[in-house]
Coordinates of C-alpha atoms in Angstrom, one line a residue:
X212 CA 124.4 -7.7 31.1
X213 CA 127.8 -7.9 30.8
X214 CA 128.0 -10.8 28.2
X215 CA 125.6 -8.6 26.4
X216 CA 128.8 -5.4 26.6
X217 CA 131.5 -8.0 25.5
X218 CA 129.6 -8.7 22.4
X219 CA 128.1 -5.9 21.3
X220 CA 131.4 -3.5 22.6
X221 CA 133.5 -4.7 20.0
X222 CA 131.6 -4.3 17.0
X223 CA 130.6 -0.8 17.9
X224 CA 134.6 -0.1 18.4
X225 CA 134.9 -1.7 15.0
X226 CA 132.0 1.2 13.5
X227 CA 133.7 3.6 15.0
X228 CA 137.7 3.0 13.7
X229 CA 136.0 2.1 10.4
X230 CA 134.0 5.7 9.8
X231 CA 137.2 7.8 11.1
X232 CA 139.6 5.7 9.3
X233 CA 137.7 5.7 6.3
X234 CA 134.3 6.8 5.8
X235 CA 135.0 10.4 7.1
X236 CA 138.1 11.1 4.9
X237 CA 136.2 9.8 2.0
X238 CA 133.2 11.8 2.6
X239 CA 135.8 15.3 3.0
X240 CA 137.5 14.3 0.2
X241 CA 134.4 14.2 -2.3
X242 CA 133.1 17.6 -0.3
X243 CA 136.3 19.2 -1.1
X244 CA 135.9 18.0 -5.2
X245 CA 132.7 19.0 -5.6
X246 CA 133.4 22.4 -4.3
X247 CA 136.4 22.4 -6.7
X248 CA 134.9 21.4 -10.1
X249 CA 132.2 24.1 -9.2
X250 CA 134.5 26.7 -8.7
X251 CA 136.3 26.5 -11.6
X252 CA 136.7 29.4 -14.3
X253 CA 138.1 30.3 -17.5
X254 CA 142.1 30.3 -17.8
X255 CA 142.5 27.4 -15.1
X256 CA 145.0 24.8 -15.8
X257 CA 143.4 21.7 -15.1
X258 CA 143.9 17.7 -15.0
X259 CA 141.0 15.2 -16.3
X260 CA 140.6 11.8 -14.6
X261 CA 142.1 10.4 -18.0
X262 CA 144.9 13.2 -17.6
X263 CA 144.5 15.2 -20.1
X264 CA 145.6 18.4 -19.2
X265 CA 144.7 21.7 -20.4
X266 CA 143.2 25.2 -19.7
X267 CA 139.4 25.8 -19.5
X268 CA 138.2 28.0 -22.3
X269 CA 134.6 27.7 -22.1
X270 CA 132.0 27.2 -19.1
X271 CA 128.7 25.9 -19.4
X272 CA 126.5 24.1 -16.9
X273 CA 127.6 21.3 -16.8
X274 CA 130.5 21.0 -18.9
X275 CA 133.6 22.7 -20.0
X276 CA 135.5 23.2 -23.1
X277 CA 139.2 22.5 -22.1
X278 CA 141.9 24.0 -24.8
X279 CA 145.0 21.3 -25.1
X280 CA 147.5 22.5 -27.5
X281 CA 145.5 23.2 -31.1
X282 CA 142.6 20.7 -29.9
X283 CA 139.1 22.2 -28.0
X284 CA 138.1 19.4 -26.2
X285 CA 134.7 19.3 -24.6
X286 CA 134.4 17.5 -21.2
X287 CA 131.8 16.9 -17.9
X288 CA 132.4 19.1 -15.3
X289 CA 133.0 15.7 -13.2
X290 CA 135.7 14.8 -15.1
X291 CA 138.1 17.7 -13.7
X292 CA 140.2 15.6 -11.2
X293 CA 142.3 18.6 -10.3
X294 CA 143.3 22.3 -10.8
X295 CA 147.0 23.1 -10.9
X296 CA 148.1 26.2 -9.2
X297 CA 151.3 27.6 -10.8

C-alpha cells in the first residue's frame, strides 16, 4: 500500500501545482476577457491584439467599427485585447 502512495503521491502533487500555477490563472484570465470585449460600448478607447489603437464607433454583434485617426476600421469583437481607462 504504501509503494502504491509513493508513486501515485507525487504525480497528484504535480496535478495539483500545475492547475494553481497555471491552469487556474489562465482560465481567470480568459473569464475576465470575455466579460471585457462583451462589455464594451461606443466612445471606449481600445487596444487590438495587432495594437491598433482607437475608439469604438460602432457596435454590432460580433464586431466593432474602431475610429483611428481619419480611418474606420472594422474589427472582431475578439480582437479587443484591452480597454484603456483614462
Amino acid at each position: 500500500m504504501e509503494g502504491i502512495l509513493g508513486t501515485v503521491g507525487p504525480l497528484i502533487l504535480m496535478f495539483a501545482i500545475f492547475y494553481f500555477l497555471l491552469i487556474r490563472p489562465q482560465q481567470k484570465r480568459q473569464k475576465a476577457t470575455l466579460n471585457m470585449q462583451s462589455n464594451l460600448q461606443k466612445g471606449d478607447k481600445v487596444v487590438t491584439v495587432g495594437g491598433l489603437h482607437g475608439t469604438v464607433d460602432a457596435i454590432d454583434e460580433n464586431k466593432i467599427i474602431i475610429k483611428s485617426g481619419n480611418a474606420n476600421l472594422t474589427y472582431d469583437r475578439q480582437a479587443v485585447r484591452d480597454v484603456i481607462k483614462d
